Short mmCIF file of C-alpha atoms and ligand atoms in Angstrom, two decimals:
data_model
loop_
_atom_site.label_atom_id
_atom_site.label_comp_id
_atom_site.label_asym_id
_atom_site.label_seq_id
_atom_site.Cartn_x
_atom_site.Cartn_y
_atom_site.Cartn_z
CA UNK A 188 9.04 8.19 -28.96
CA UNK A 189 9.71 7.63 -24.89
CA UNK A 190 7.17 9.46 -22.81
CA UNK A 191 6.85 9.47 -18.98
CA UNK A 192 3.91 8.18 -17.18
CA UNK A 193 3.42 10.41 -13.92
CA UNK A 194 1.42 9.83 -10.69
CA UNK A 195 -1.86 11.56 -11.30
CA UNK A 196 -3.71 13.49 -8.76
CA UNK A 197 -5.13 10.67 -6.44
CA UNK A 198 -7.41 12.67 -4.51
CA UNK A 199 -7.61 15.83 -2.64
CA UNK A 200 -5.20 16.12 0.27
CA UNK A 201 -3.25 12.82 -0.65
CA UNK A 202 0.37 13.55 -1.94
CA UNK A 203 1.89 10.44 -2.12
CA UNK A 204 1.54 6.59 -1.82
CA UNK A 205 3.55 3.61 -1.13
CA UNK A 206 3.78 0.88 -3.72
CA UNK A 207 2.64 -2.36 -2.55
CA UNK A 208 3.58 -3.98 -6.16
CA UNK A 209 4.57 -3.21 -9.74
CA UNK A 210 2.33 -5.10 -11.80
CA UNK A 211 4.20 -4.83 -14.98
CA UNK A 212 7.92 -5.31 -16.11
CA UNK A 213 10.15 -3.56 -18.84
CA UNK A 214 9.42 -4.83 -22.22
CA UNK A 215 5.90 -5.36 -21.64
CA UNK A 216 3.36 -3.54 -24.03
CA UNK A 217 0.59 -1.97 -21.86
CA UNK A 218 -2.78 -0.59 -23.14
CA UNK A 219 -4.08 2.81 -21.95
CA UNK A 220 -5.78 2.38 -18.46
CA UNK A 221 -3.82 -1.02 -17.82
CA UNK A 222 -2.74 -1.10 -14.35
CA UNK A 223 1.00 -0.51 -13.85
CA UNK A 224 1.24 -0.28 -9.93
CA UNK A 225 -0.67 -1.13 -6.93
CA UNK A 226 -0.46 1.59 -4.64
CA UNK A 227 -1.52 2.23 -0.94
CA UNK A 228 -2.34 5.64 0.59
CA UNK A 229 -3.21 6.00 4.38
CA UNK A 230 -6.76 6.00 2.95
CA UNK A 231 -6.68 3.22 0.50
CA UNK A 232 -5.12 0.98 -1.89
CA UNK A 233 -5.75 0.89 -5.34
CA UNK A 234 -4.44 0.25 -8.72
CA UNK A 235 -2.74 3.11 -10.78
CA UNK A 236 -3.46 3.00 -14.35
CA UNK A 237 -1.45 3.79 -17.45
CA UNK A 238 -1.95 7.14 -19.11
CA UNK A 239 -0.20 5.98 -22.33
CA UNK A 240 -0.32 2.99 -24.74
CA UNK A 241 3.14 1.44 -25.68
CA UNK A 242 6.16 -0.62 -24.47
CA UNK A 243 7.82 0.37 -21.07
CA UNK A 244 11.15 0.86 -21.45
CA UNK A 245 11.84 1.96 -17.82
CA UNK A 246 10.48 1.51 -14.41
CA UNK A 247 11.98 3.92 -11.98
CA UNK A 248 9.91 2.66 -9.01
CA UNK A 249 9.74 -0.57 -6.85
CA UNK A 250 7.98 -2.36 -4.42
CA UNK A 251 8.23 -0.48 -0.87
CA UNK A 252 8.96 2.99 -2.61
CA UNK A 253 7.19 6.06 -1.65
CA UNK A 254 5.70 8.04 -4.84
CA UNK A 255 4.75 11.50 -5.04
CA UNK A 256 2.07 12.98 -7.20
CA UNK A 257 3.63 14.07 -10.54
CA UNK A 258 6.46 11.47 -9.93
CA UNK A 259 7.52 9.40 -12.98
CA UNK A 260 6.33 5.79 -12.53
CA UNK A 261 7.22 4.52 -15.97
CA UNK A 262 8.64 5.50 -19.45
CA UNK A 263 6.69 4.31 -22.36
CA UNK A 264 7.86 4.00 -26.07
CA UNK A 265 4.46 5.27 -27.42
CA UNK A 266 5.47 4.48 -31.05
CA UNK A 267 6.08 0.63 -30.28
CA UNK A 268 3.32 -1.49 -31.83
CA UNK A 269 2.04 -4.53 -29.88
CA UNK A 270 3.58 -7.92 -30.86
CA UNK A 271 6.62 -6.24 -31.79
CA UNK A 272 9.83 -7.60 -30.35
CA UNK A 273 11.25 -5.07 -27.98
CA UNK A 274 14.98 -4.10 -28.79
CA UNK A 275 17.73 -5.74 -26.49
CA UNK A 276 18.60 -3.87 -23.53
CA UNK A 277 21.75 -1.77 -23.77
CA UNK A 278 24.96 -3.70 -22.30
CA UNK A 279 26.12 -2.13 -19.15
CA UNK A 280 29.72 -1.86 -19.01
CA UNK A 281 31.01 -3.87 -15.88
CA UNK A 282 32.97 -1.99 -13.44
CA UNK A 283 35.43 -3.69 -11.15
CA UNK A 284 33.35 -4.61 -7.85
CA UNK A 285 34.63 -2.31 -5.16
CA UNK A 286 36.51 -4.49 -2.04
CA UNK A 287 34.11 -5.46 0.20
CA UNK A 288 34.16 -3.54 3.58
CA UNK A 289 35.18 -5.84 6.44
CA UNK A 290 32.08 -6.55 8.49
CA UNK A 291 32.89 -7.10 12.46
CA UNK A 292 32.36 -10.53 13.52
CA UNK A 293 28.58 -10.68 15.09
CA UNK A 294 30.26 -11.30 18.61
CA UNK A 295 32.14 -8.08 18.22
CA UNK A 296 30.63 -5.55 20.67
CA UNK A 297 29.18 -2.56 18.93
CA UNK A 298 29.57 0.81 20.50
CA UNK A 299 26.38 1.79 22.11
CA UNK A 300 24.62 4.74 20.63
CA UNK A 301 24.57 7.61 22.97
CA UNK A 302 21.13 7.91 24.60
CA UNK A 303 19.09 10.63 23.37
CA UNK A 304 17.07 12.57 25.87
CA UNK A 305 14.13 13.97 24.12
CA UNK A 306 14.04 17.75 25.19
CA UNK A 307 10.90 18.84 26.81
CA UNK A 308 8.71 20.12 24.21
CA UNK A 309 8.78 23.97 24.11
CA UNK A 310 5.60 25.97 24.96
CA UNK A 311 3.79 26.69 22.09
CA UNK A 312 5.01 30.04 20.46
CA UNK A 313 2.50 32.45 19.61
CA UNK A 314 0.79 32.33 16.50
CA UNK A 315 3.00 34.81 14.97
CA UNK A 316 5.49 31.76 14.56
CA UNK A 317 2.88 30.21 12.40
CA UNK A 318 3.09 30.94 8.74
CA UNK A 319 1.61 29.87 5.44
CA UNK A 320 5.00 27.93 4.67
CA UNK A 321 5.24 24.42 4.32
CA UNK A 322 4.49 21.92 7.29
CA UNK A 323 5.54 18.57 7.92
CA UNK A 324 2.34 16.41 8.30
CA UNK A 325 0.78 13.23 6.97
CA UNK A 326 -2.40 13.43 4.70
CA UNK A 327 -4.24 12.12 7.48
CA UNK A 328 -3.23 14.78 9.87
CA UNK A 329 -3.77 17.41 7.64
CA UNK A 330 -7.52 15.88 6.89
CA UNK A 331 -8.01 15.70 10.75
CA UNK A 332 -6.91 19.24 10.75
CA UNK A 333 -9.26 20.45 8.33
CA UNK A 334 -12.23 18.41 9.74
CA UNK A 335 -11.63 20.13 13.20
CA UNK A 336 -11.40 23.57 11.27
CA UNK A 337 -7.67 24.00 12.38
CA UNK A 338 -5.10 25.86 10.38
CA UNK A 339 -2.17 23.11 10.35
CA UNK A 340 0.28 25.89 10.24
CA UNK A 341 -0.95 26.84 13.73
CA UNK A 342 -0.34 23.73 15.54
CA UNK A 343 3.04 23.19 17.19
CA UNK A 344 4.74 20.13 16.17
CA UNK A 345 6.29 17.61 18.55
CA UNK A 346 7.17 14.53 16.15
CA UNK A 347 10.80 13.83 14.89
CA UNK A 348 12.00 16.59 12.20
CA UNK A 349 9.23 18.74 13.26
CA UNK A 350 6.55 16.61 12.20
CA UNK A 351 2.98 17.50 13.09
CA UNK A 352 1.41 14.38 14.60
CA UNK A 353 -2.41 13.66 15.04
CA UNK A 354 -2.10 14.18 18.56
CA UNK A 355 -0.50 17.42 18.26
CA UNK A 356 -3.69 18.43 16.22
CA UNK A 357 -6.21 16.86 18.86
CA UNK A 358 -4.37 18.62 21.83
CA UNK A 359 -4.11 21.95 19.92
CA UNK A 360 -8.00 21.67 19.35
CA UNK A 361 -8.54 20.95 23.16
CA UNK A 362 -6.47 23.71 23.90
CA UNK A 363 -8.73 25.99 21.71
CA UNK A 364 -11.57 24.69 23.25
CA UNK A 365 -10.29 25.27 26.92
CA UNK A 366 -8.24 28.18 26.37
CA UNK A 367 -5.58 26.17 28.23
CA UNK A 368 -2.60 26.74 25.78
CA UNK A 369 -0.11 25.09 28.03
CA UNK A 370 -1.95 21.75 27.49
CA UNK A 371 -0.98 21.84 23.79
CA UNK A 372 2.48 20.08 24.31
CA UNK A 373 1.38 17.64 27.10
CA UNK A 374 1.12 14.11 25.39
CA UNK A 375 -2.31 12.62 25.67
CA UNK A 376 -1.50 9.51 27.04
CA UNK A 377 1.83 7.88 28.37
CA UNK A 378 2.72 4.96 26.16
CA UNK A 379 4.34 2.17 27.99
CA UNK A 380 7.05 0.21 26.55
CA UNK A 381 5.90 -3.50 25.84
CA UNK A 382 7.43 -6.24 27.71
CA UNK A 383 10.42 -8.41 26.13
CA UNK A 384 7.71 -11.21 24.70
CA UNK A 385 10.96 -13.27 23.18
CA UNK A 386 11.69 -14.23 27.00
CA UNK A 387 8.58 -16.44 26.81
CA UNK A 388 9.16 -17.69 23.45
CA UNK A 389 9.60 -17.30 19.74
CA UNK A 390 8.25 -14.17 18.23
CA UNK A 391 8.02 -12.57 14.74
CA UNK A 392 8.15 -8.85 14.16
CA UNK A 393 5.90 -7.67 11.11
CA UNK A 394 5.21 -4.08 10.02
CA UNK A 395 1.59 -3.38 9.43
CA UNK A 396 0.54 -1.89 6.20
CA UNK A 397 -0.60 1.49 5.57
CA UNK A 398 -4.25 0.62 5.40
CA UNK A 399 -4.08 -1.20 8.95
CA UNK A 400 -2.34 1.92 10.46
CA UNK A 401 -5.18 4.07 8.85
CA UNK A 402 -7.72 1.71 10.53
CA UNK A 403 -5.98 2.03 13.80
CA UNK A 404 -5.51 5.79 13.46
CA UNK A 405 -9.31 6.21 12.95
CA UNK A 406 -10.65 3.91 15.45
CA UNK A 407 -7.83 4.79 18.06
CA UNK A 408 -8.80 8.55 17.48
CA UNK A 409 -12.93 7.85 17.62
CA UNK A 410 -12.64 5.32 20.87
CA UNK A 411 -11.16 7.81 23.36
CA UNK A 412 -12.98 10.98 22.13
CA UNK A 413 -16.29 9.66 21.64
CA UNK A 414 -18.22 8.56 24.65
CA UNK A 415 -20.17 5.93 22.96
CA UNK A 416 -23.21 3.57 23.85
CA UNK A 417 -24.63 0.50 21.97
CA UNK A 418 -28.16 0.18 22.04
CA UNK A 419 -29.65 -3.05 21.05
CA UNK A 420 -32.87 -4.10 19.39
CA UNK A 421 -34.27 -6.95 17.07
CA UNK A 422 -36.01 -6.63 13.63
CA UNK A 423 -38.50 -9.23 12.53
CA UNK A 424 -37.65 -9.44 8.89
CA UNK A 425 -39.74 -12.79 8.24
CA UNK A 426 -41.49 -10.71 5.62
CA UNK A 427 -38.55 -9.21 4.05
CA UNK A 428 -37.38 -12.70 3.07
CA UNK A 429 -40.86 -12.82 0.79
CA UNK A 430 -39.69 -9.70 -0.67
CA UNK A 431 -36.09 -10.63 -1.18
CA UNK A 432 -37.53 -13.89 -2.93
CA UNK A 433 -39.87 -11.90 -4.97
CA UNK A 434 -37.53 -9.12 -5.97
CA UNK A 435 -34.11 -11.01 -5.99
CA UNK A 436 -34.26 -12.36 -9.52
CA UNK A 437 -35.00 -8.67 -10.76
CA UNK A 438 -32.03 -7.50 -8.82
CA UNK A 439 -29.68 -10.26 -10.08
CA UNK A 440 -30.69 -9.40 -13.58
CA UNK A 441 -29.54 -5.69 -13.18
CA UNK A 442 -26.24 -7.16 -11.90
CA UNK A 443 -26.77 -6.81 -7.95
CA UNK A 444 -27.88 -8.87 -4.97
CA UNK A 445 -30.66 -7.96 -2.89
CA UNK A 446 -29.33 -8.58 0.45
CA UNK A 447 -30.07 -7.10 4.09
CA UNK A 448 -27.35 -4.43 3.55
CA UNK A 449 -29.04 -2.86 0.26
CA UNK A 450 -32.37 -3.24 1.94
CA UNK A 451 -30.93 -1.45 5.00
CA UNK A 452 -29.68 1.42 3.07
CA UNK A 453 -32.85 2.34 1.63
CA UNK A 454 -34.12 2.01 5.37
CA UNK A 455 -31.47 4.34 6.67
CA UNK A 456 -32.10 6.92 4.06
CA UNK A 457 -35.62 7.49 5.34
CA UNK A 458 -34.41 7.11 9.06
CA UNK A 459 -31.76 9.81 8.67
CA UNK A 460 -34.43 12.21 7.48
CA UNK A 461 -36.79 11.42 10.24
CA UNK A 462 -33.77 11.93 13.02
CA UNK A 463 -31.58 14.53 11.54
CA UNK A 464 -29.30 14.34 14.36
CA UNK A 465 -27.95 10.98 13.12
CA UNK A 466 -27.21 12.74 9.84
CA UNK A 467 -24.83 15.22 11.42
CA UNK A 468 -21.39 15.75 13.17
CA UNK A 469 -20.64 17.78 16.17
CA UNK A 470 -18.29 20.91 16.32
CA UNK A 471 -16.95 20.92 19.92
CA UNK A 472 -14.89 24.02 19.14
CA UNK A 473 -18.32 26.13 18.21
CA UNK A 474 -20.63 23.59 20.23
CA UNK A 475 -22.83 23.47 17.22
CA UNK A 476 -24.29 20.38 15.43
CA UNK A 477 -23.79 20.42 11.78
CA UNK A 478 -26.64 18.94 10.05
CA UNK A 479 -26.22 17.75 6.65
CA UNK A 480 -28.69 18.07 3.90
CA UNK A 481 -27.20 15.16 1.82
CA UNK A 482 -27.65 11.41 2.55
CA UNK A 483 -24.06 9.69 2.02
CA UNK A 484 -23.71 6.29 3.94
CA UNK A 485 -20.65 4.31 4.42
CA UNK A 486 -20.76 0.51 4.20
CA UNK A 487 -17.88 -1.49 6.01
CA UNK A 488 -16.52 -3.84 3.83
CA UNK A 489 -14.25 -6.93 4.94
CA UNK A 490 -11.19 -7.02 2.45
CA UNK A 491 -7.88 -9.07 2.84
CA UNK A 492 -6.35 -5.92 3.62
CA UNK A 493 -8.80 -5.30 6.64
CA UNK A 494 -11.80 -3.04 7.15
CA UNK A 495 -12.51 -0.58 4.51
CA UNK A 496 -15.35 1.91 4.57
CA UNK A 497 -16.40 3.21 0.90
CA UNK A 498 -19.60 5.28 0.70
CA UNK A 499 -22.84 5.08 -0.92
CA UNK A 500 -23.75 8.54 -2.30
CA UNK A 501 -27.41 10.00 -1.99
CA UNK A 502 -28.84 7.08 -0.84
CA UNK A 503 -32.37 8.90 -0.36
CA UNK A 504 -32.12 9.64 -4.11
CA UNK A 505 -31.94 5.84 -5.17
CA UNK A 506 -34.50 2.77 -5.02
CA UNK A 507 -33.54 -0.56 -3.69
CA UNK A 508 -32.69 -2.01 -7.22
CA UNK A 509 -30.09 0.77 -7.88
CA UNK A 510 -28.77 0.60 -4.04
CA UNK A 511 -28.17 -3.54 -4.34
CA UNK A 512 -26.34 -3.03 -7.69
CA UNK A 513 -24.14 -0.36 -6.10
CA UNK A 514 -23.23 -2.11 -3.08
CA UNK A 515 -22.41 -5.21 -5.01
CA UNK A 516 -20.18 -3.03 -7.26
CA UNK A 517 -18.66 -1.36 -4.45
CA UNK A 518 -17.94 -4.10 -2.21
CA UNK A 519 -16.28 -5.75 -5.62
CA UNK A 520 -14.65 -2.64 -6.49
CA UNK A 521 -12.96 -2.50 -2.56
CA UNK A 522 -11.96 -5.96 -2.56
CA UNK A 523 -10.27 -5.49 -6.06
CA UNK A 524 -8.41 -2.45 -4.77
CA UNK A 525 -10.14 -0.32 -7.22
CA UNK A 526 -11.72 2.38 -4.69
CA UNK A 527 -9.75 5.67 -4.66
CA UNK A 528 -9.55 7.81 -1.33
CA UNK A 529 -12.39 9.89 -2.70
CA UNK A 530 -14.78 6.83 -2.52
CA UNK A 531 -14.30 6.45 1.22
CA UNK A 532 -14.92 10.32 2.06
CA UNK A 533 -17.99 12.06 2.85
CA UNK A 534 -19.97 9.43 4.97
CA UNK A 535 -22.51 10.85 7.54
CA UNK A 536 -23.53 7.47 9.05
CA UNK A 537 -22.13 3.64 8.90
CA UNK A 538 -23.65 0.15 8.41
CA UNK A 539 -21.40 -2.41 9.41
CA UNK A 540 -23.10 -5.91 8.74
CA UNK A 541 -21.30 -8.91 9.91
CA UNK A 542 -24.39 -10.89 9.42
CA UNK A 543 -22.96 -12.86 6.54
CA UNK A 544 -20.35 -14.13 8.67
CA UNK A 545 -22.36 -14.78 12.11
CA UNK A 546 -22.58 -13.26 15.45
CA UNK A 547 -25.51 -12.35 17.78
CA UNK A 548 -24.52 -8.75 18.46
CA UNK A 549 -21.51 -6.57 18.82
CA UNK A 550 -20.43 -2.94 19.50
CA UNK A 551 -19.29 -0.88 16.48
CA UNK A 552 -16.97 1.98 17.01
CA UNK A 553 -18.75 5.22 15.84
CA UNK A 554 -16.77 6.46 12.71
CA UNK A 555 -15.35 9.94 13.83
CA UNK A 556 -16.87 12.75 12.76
CA UNK A 557 -20.13 10.55 12.29
CA UNK A 558 -22.26 10.08 15.18
CA UNK A 559 -23.68 6.71 14.84
CA UNK A 560 -23.36 3.40 13.35
CA UNK A 561 -25.37 0.57 12.92
CA UNK A 562 -24.19 -2.80 13.32
CA UNK A 563 -26.08 -5.61 11.98
CA UNK A 564 -25.73 -9.52 13.15
CA UNK A 565 -26.66 -12.75 11.58
CA UNK A 566 -30.68 -13.16 11.13
CA UNK A 567 -31.78 -16.42 12.79
CA UNK A 568 -35.31 -18.10 13.24
CA UNK A 569 -36.39 -17.84 16.78
CA UNK A 570 -39.63 -18.62 18.37
CA UNK A 571 -42.10 -15.87 18.47
CA UNK A 572 -45.19 -16.20 20.92
CA UNK A 573 -48.74 -14.67 19.87
CA UNK A 574 -51.89 -15.85 21.80
CA UNK A 575 -50.15 -18.70 23.33
CA UNK A 576 -48.98 -20.01 20.31
CA UNK A 577 -45.25 -20.34 19.03
CA UNK A 578 -44.41 -19.30 15.59
CA UNK A 579 -40.99 -19.32 13.95
CA UNK A 580 -39.89 -15.89 12.90
CA UNK A 581 -36.64 -14.67 11.25
CA UNK A 582 -35.02 -12.03 13.78
CA UNK A 583 -32.14 -9.72 12.81
CA UNK A 584 -30.07 -8.27 15.66
CA UNK A 585 -29.40 -4.49 15.26
CA UNK A 586 -26.80 -2.73 17.58
CA UNK A 587 -26.63 1.11 17.05
CA UNK A 588 -23.58 2.68 18.71
CA UNK A 589 -24.00 6.41 19.18
CA UNK A 590 -22.02 9.68 20.27
CA UNK A 591 -23.72 9.98 23.67
CA UNK A 592 -22.47 13.64 24.04
CA UNK A 593 -25.12 14.62 21.51
CA UNK A 594 -27.72 11.85 21.16
CA UNK A 595 -29.69 10.80 24.21
CA UNK A 596 -30.38 7.04 24.59
CA UNK A 597 -34.18 7.67 23.95
CA UNK A 598 -33.45 9.14 20.64
CA UNK A 599 -31.29 6.17 19.95
CA UNK A 600 -33.91 3.77 21.13
CA UNK A 601 -36.24 5.60 18.84
CA UNK A 602 -34.18 5.66 15.83
CA UNK A 603 -33.57 1.82 16.04
CA UNK A 604 -37.10 1.04 16.54
CA UNK A 605 -37.91 3.08 13.58
CA UNK A 606 -35.35 1.01 11.54
CA UNK A 607 -36.52 -2.23 12.97
CA UNK A 608 -40.33 -1.34 11.97
CA UNK A 609 -39.40 -0.27 8.72
CA UNK A 610 -37.91 -3.81 8.10
CA UNK A 611 -41.00 -5.13 9.14
CA UNK A 612 -43.27 -3.56 6.64
CA UNK A 613 -41.83 -4.48 3.53
CA UNK A 614 -44.66 -3.65 1.27
CA UNK A 615 -43.71 0.03 2.05
CA UNK A 616 -40.19 -0.71 0.48
CA UNK A 617 -41.99 -2.54 -2.58
CA UNK A 618 -43.93 0.47 -3.06
CA UNK A 619 -40.82 2.92 -3.09
CA UNK A 620 -39.26 0.21 -5.57
CA UNK A 621 -42.26 0.49 -8.05
CA UNK A 622 -42.18 4.27 -8.05
N1 CAO B 742 -28.10 -12.03 8.30
C1 CAO B 742 -28.07 -13.31 7.71
N2 CAO B 742 -27.60 -13.44 6.46
C2 CAO B 742 -27.12 -12.49 5.97
C3 CAO B 742 -26.85 -10.92 6.63
C4 CAO B 742 -27.50 -11.08 7.78
N3 CAO B 742 -27.51 -9.93 8.48
N4 CAO B 742 -26.29 -10.32 5.94
C5 CAO B 742 -25.86 -11.05 4.84
N5 CAO B 742 -26.34 -12.33 4.89
C6 CAO B 742 -26.10 -13.11 3.88
C7 CAO B 742 -26.66 -12.68 2.42
O1 CAO B 742 -27.92 -12.90 2.16
C8 CAO B 742 -25.72 -13.70 1.61
O2 CAO B 742 -26.48 -14.94 1.49
P1 CAO B 742 -26.56 -15.87 0.17
O3 CAO B 742 -25.04 -15.87 -0.38
O4 CAO B 742 -27.37 -17.16 0.54
O5 CAO B 742 -27.39 -14.84 -0.80
C9 CAO B 742 -24.62 -13.72 2.47
O6 CAO B 742 -24.78 -13.59 3.57
C10 CAO B 742 -23.37 -12.99 2.01
O7 CAO B 742 -23.95 -11.87 1.81
P2 CAO B 742 -22.80 -10.61 1.32
O8 CAO B 742 -21.60 -10.39 2.32
O9 CAO B 742 -22.28 -11.06 0.02
O10 CAO B 742 -23.60 -9.24 1.02
P3 CAO B 742 -24.20 -8.10 1.91
O11 CAO B 742 -24.92 -7.17 0.64
O12 CAO B 742 -25.36 -8.49 3.01
O13 CAO B 742 -22.83 -7.53 2.70
C11 CAO B 742 -20.74 -6.35 2.87
C12 CAO B 742 -22.17 -6.71 1.89
C13 CAO B 742 -20.06 -5.57 2.02
C14 CAO B 742 -21.37 -5.47 3.73
C15 CAO B 742 -20.23 -7.63 3.53
O14 CAO B 742 -19.77 -8.51 2.45
C16 CAO B 742 -19.19 -7.56 4.26
O15 CAO B 742 -17.94 -7.02 4.03
N6 CAO B 742 -19.46 -7.52 5.65
C17 CAO B 742 -18.38 -7.34 6.57
C18 CAO B 742 -18.53 -5.96 7.33
C19 CAO B 742 -17.42 -5.44 8.45
O16 CAO B 742 -16.39 -6.11 8.42
N7 CAO B 742 -17.82 -5.00 9.67
C20 CAO B 742 -17.22 -5.12 10.56
C21 CAO B 742 -16.60 -3.56 10.99
S1 CAO B 742 -16.40 -3.38 12.55
O17 CAO B 742 -17.48 -2.19 12.91
#
């Protein structure tokens, strides 16, 4: 019996994805939950498992296709048994090939397409025009509208085919705040054409992946919107190393790795409780702080597709052992393309630890709509002077970027000090660990 496998609901607000690779072929016998496709949305890349067991008879999708939720991605003979030889594919009757169209020689001059002058964007229509009908907007743009509390139907589109762009949403949000509706259609920034680099030497143009587009959109949105400052401090983690040596084997037995990242997650959970403004978002439309009563912390993970930021939920309810196992599993899942867009949602604060690679400090970009991100660089032994004596101590550089609209420098300095001092008292962590 031939049954269809359809693309399941990926996550809220994600309606389609692009096929990065097809992991099976016609004739293969697949188990239930075996991966069929590698799919990329603007939020994550992940594998799509089969909902059925049987032999694949048809694969109607190929690399590069955009697949919608509910679309058939495979047809499977569910009566087939593993090890059975599949029946030979039906022989297609060959039709005579149509005569090839003559292509003009490369030197032939092509007629130049008529230059299209883009009509000036019309002034936004009063909201009567806005209806609950379908709108043309990418999932990330819809998400942006929702996060800003804007009805996407009200946003005047300026993109091709009445596409609503992220800039349209931002401009509309600004116009609501300032009351200047005339500003809606104005482009936020002039985009200058690039120079012709091929004049200087050989070049290659390569399209960027959806994941990279999403990273670019997220960081490109945050940087001009959030006036951010980075505060630097150091934590003496010499005693943490002893703590790691003592608890490391226990964590390893449980399937995790006791590293600076998992210890920081525990410390950040406490810091966010002490400093609620860091566990919040700012709503410029209402000029309110949204204080969150849950503690979900995102962790930046370096993958071969670029930076991905999955979220560890309820960090305040977990001890270091649980957090270590979870970070290890989450990083692995992220690198193996097993995270879903849902795994990337809902973080209140981000930890970006580059110390495993190196560096003495950096300025991480606040991951809007969060208000702060903690950058961590490489811990190094450094001389520490006390009573005219010099001692070697392990020093961890911390770099906290924060949204200066709603967080003051003194508050940021206190927050970072709190984190540094918590790291300097590992016995407190050990107490929590034993609870
Ligand atoms: N200083 C010194 N050593 C460090 C360290 C630090 N700050 N952080 C980690 N290390 C060490 C670990 O102890 C481990 O050492 P061993 O292999 O000897 O045990 C090694 O570096 C590798 O650690 P890890 O990366 O496997 O584990 P982690 O839990 O510390 O980090 C993760 C997990 C996912 C955060 C990390 O792997 C990663 O992807 N980091 C990159 C994040 C990134 O790209 N940020 C940039 C975003 S732009 O803001």
